[in-house]
Coordinates of N, CA, C and O in Angstrom, one line a residue:
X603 N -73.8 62.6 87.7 CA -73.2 62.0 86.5 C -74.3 61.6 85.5 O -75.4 61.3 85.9
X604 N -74.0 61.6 84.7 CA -74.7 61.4 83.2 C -75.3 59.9 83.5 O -74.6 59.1 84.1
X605 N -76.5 59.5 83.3 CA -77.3 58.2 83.3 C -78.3 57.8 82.2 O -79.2 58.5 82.0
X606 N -78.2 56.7 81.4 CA -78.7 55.8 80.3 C -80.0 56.6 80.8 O -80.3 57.7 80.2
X607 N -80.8 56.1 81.9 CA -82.0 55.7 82.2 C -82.6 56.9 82.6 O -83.7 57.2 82.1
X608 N -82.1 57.9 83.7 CA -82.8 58.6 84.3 C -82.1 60.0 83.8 O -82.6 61.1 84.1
X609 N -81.0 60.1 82.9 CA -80.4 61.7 82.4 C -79.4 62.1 83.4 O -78.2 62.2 83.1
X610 N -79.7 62.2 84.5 CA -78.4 62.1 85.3 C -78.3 61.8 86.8 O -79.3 62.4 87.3
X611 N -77.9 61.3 87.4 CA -78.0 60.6 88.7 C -77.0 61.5 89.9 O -75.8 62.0 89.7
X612 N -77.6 61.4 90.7 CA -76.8 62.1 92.2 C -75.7 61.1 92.5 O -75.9 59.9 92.3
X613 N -74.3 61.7 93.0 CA -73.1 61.1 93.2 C -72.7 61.9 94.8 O -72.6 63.1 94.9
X614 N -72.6 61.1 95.7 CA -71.9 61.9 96.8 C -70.7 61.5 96.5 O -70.3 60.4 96.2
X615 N -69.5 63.0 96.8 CA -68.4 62.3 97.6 C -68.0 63.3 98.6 O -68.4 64.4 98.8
X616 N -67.1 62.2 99.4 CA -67.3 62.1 100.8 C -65.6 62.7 101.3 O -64.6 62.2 100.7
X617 N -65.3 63.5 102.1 CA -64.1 63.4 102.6 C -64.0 63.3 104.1 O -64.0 64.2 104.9
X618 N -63.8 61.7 104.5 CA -63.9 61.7 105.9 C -63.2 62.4 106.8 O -62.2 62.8 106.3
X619 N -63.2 62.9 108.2 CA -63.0 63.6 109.5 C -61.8 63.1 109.1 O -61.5 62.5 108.1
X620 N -60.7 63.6 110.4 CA -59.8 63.3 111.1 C -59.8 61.7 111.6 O -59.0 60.7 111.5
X621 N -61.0 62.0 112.1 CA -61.0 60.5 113.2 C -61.3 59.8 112.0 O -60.9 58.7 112.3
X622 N -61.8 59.6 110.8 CA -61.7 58.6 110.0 C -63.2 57.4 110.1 O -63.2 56.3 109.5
X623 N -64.2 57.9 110.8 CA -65.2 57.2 111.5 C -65.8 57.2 110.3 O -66.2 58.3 110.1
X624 N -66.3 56.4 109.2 CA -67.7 56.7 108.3 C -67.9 55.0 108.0 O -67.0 54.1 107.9
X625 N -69.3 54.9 107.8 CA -70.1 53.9 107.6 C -70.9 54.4 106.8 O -71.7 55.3 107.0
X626 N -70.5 54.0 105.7 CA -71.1 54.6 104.2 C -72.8 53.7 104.4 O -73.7 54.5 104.6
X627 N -73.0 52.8 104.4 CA -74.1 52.0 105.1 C -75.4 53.1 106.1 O -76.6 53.2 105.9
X628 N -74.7 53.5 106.8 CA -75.7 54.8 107.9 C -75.4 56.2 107.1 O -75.9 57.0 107.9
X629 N -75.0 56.9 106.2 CA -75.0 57.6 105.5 C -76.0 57.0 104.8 O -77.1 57.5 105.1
X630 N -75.9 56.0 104.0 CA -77.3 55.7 102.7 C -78.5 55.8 103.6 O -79.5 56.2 103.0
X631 N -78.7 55.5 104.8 CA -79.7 55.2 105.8 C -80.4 56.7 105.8 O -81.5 57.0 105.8
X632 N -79.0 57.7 105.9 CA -79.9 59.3 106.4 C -79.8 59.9 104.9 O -80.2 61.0 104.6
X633 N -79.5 59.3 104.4 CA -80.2 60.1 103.1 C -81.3 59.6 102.3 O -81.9 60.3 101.5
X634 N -81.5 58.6 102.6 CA -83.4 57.5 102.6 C -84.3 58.7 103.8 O -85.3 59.4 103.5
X635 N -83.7 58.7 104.9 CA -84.7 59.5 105.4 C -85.0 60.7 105.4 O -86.0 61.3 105.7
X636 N -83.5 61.4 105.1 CA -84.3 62.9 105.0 C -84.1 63.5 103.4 O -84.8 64.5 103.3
X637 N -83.5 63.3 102.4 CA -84.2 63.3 100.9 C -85.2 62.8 100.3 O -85.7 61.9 101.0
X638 N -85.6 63.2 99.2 CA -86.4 63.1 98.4 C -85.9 61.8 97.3 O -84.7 61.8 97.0
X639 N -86.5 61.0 96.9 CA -86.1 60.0 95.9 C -85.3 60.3 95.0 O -84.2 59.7 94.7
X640 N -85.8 61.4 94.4 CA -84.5 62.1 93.2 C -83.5 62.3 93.7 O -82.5 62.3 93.1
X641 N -83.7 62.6 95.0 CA -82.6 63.5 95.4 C -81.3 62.9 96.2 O -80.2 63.3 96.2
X642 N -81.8 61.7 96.7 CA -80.6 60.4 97.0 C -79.6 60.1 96.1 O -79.8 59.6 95.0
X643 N -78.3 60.3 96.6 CA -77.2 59.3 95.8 C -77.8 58.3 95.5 O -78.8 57.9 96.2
X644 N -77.1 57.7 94.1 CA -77.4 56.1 93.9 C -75.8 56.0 94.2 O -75.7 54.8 94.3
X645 N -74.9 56.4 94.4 CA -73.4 55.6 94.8 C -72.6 57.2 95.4 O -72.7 58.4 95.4
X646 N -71.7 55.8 96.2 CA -70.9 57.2 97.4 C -69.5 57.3 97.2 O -68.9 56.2 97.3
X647 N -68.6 58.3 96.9 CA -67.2 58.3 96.6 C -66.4 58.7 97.3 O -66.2 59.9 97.3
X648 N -65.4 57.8 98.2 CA -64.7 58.4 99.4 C -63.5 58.7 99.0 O -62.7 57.8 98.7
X649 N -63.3 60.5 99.0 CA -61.8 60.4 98.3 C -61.3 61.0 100.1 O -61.8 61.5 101.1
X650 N -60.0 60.6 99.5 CA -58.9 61.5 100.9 C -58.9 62.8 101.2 O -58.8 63.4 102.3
X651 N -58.9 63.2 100.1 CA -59.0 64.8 99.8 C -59.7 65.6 99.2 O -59.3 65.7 98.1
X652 N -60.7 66.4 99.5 CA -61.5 67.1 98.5 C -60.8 68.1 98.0 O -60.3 68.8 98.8
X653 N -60.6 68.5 96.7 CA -59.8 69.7 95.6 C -60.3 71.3 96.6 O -61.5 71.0 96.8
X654 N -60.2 71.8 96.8 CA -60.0 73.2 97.0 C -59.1 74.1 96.3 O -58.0 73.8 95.8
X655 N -59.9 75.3 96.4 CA -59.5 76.7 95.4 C -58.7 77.4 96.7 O -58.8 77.1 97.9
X656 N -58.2 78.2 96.3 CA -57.7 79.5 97.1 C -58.0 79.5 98.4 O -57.4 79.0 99.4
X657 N -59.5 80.5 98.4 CA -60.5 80.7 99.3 C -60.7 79.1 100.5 O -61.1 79.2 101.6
X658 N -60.3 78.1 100.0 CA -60.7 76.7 101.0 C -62.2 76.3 100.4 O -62.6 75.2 100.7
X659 N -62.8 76.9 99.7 CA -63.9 76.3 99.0 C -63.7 74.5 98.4 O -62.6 74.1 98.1
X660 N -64.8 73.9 98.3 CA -64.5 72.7 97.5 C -64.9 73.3 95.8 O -65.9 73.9 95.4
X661 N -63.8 72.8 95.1 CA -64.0 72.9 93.7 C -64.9 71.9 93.5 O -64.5 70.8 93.5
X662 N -66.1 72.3 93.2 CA -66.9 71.4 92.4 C -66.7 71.4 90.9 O -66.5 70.2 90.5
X663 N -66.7 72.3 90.2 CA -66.1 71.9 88.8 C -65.0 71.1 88.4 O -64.7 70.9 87.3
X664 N -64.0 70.7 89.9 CA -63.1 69.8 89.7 C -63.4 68.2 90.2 O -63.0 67.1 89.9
X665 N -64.4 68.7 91.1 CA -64.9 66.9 91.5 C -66.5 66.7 90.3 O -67.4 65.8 90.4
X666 N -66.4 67.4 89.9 CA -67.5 67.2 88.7 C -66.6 66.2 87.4 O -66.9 65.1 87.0
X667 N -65.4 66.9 87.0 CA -65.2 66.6 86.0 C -64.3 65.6 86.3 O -63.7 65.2 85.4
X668 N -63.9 65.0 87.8 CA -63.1 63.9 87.9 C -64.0 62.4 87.9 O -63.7 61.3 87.7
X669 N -65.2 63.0 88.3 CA -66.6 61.8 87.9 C -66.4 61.5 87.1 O -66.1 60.3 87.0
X670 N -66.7 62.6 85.9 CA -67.0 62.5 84.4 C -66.1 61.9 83.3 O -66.4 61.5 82.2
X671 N -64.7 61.7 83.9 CA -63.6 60.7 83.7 C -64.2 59.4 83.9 O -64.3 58.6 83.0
X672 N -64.6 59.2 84.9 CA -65.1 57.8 84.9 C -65.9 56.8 84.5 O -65.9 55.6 84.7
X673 N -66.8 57.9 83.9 CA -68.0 57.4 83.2 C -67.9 57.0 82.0 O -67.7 57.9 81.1
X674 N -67.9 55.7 81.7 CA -67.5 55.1 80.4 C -68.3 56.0 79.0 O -69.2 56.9 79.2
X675 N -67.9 55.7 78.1 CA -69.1 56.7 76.6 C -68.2 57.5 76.4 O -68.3 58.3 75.5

């Protein structure tokens, strides 16, 4: 998503399991350890459902521009 400071910043989002198990907390922990500084979310977005096309792919141009709603400007 678009950022004042840095031009644009990494956004995860997240569509938890079945079992529903996530600690957004130990996710930030394994992405400190195996990313790169740039390369780390600064914030994590847990939706219910990720958008899929046809194929079962995740629409990223659709969780792109549901961000981009949110971003004040």
């Amino acid at each position: 998503v678009p950022n004042e400071d840095w031009g644009e910043i990494a956004v995860a989002v997240i569509e938890p399991t079945a079992s529903g198990a996530l600690d957004v907390d130990d996710l930030a922990n394994l992405c400190e350890r195996k990313l790169a500084p740039l390369q780390r979310p600064r914030s994590f977005e847990i939706w219910s459902q990720l958008p899929r096309g046809h194929g079962g792919k995740v629409s990223r141009r659709f969780v792109r521009d549901r961000l981009l709603m949110k971003v004040p400007g």
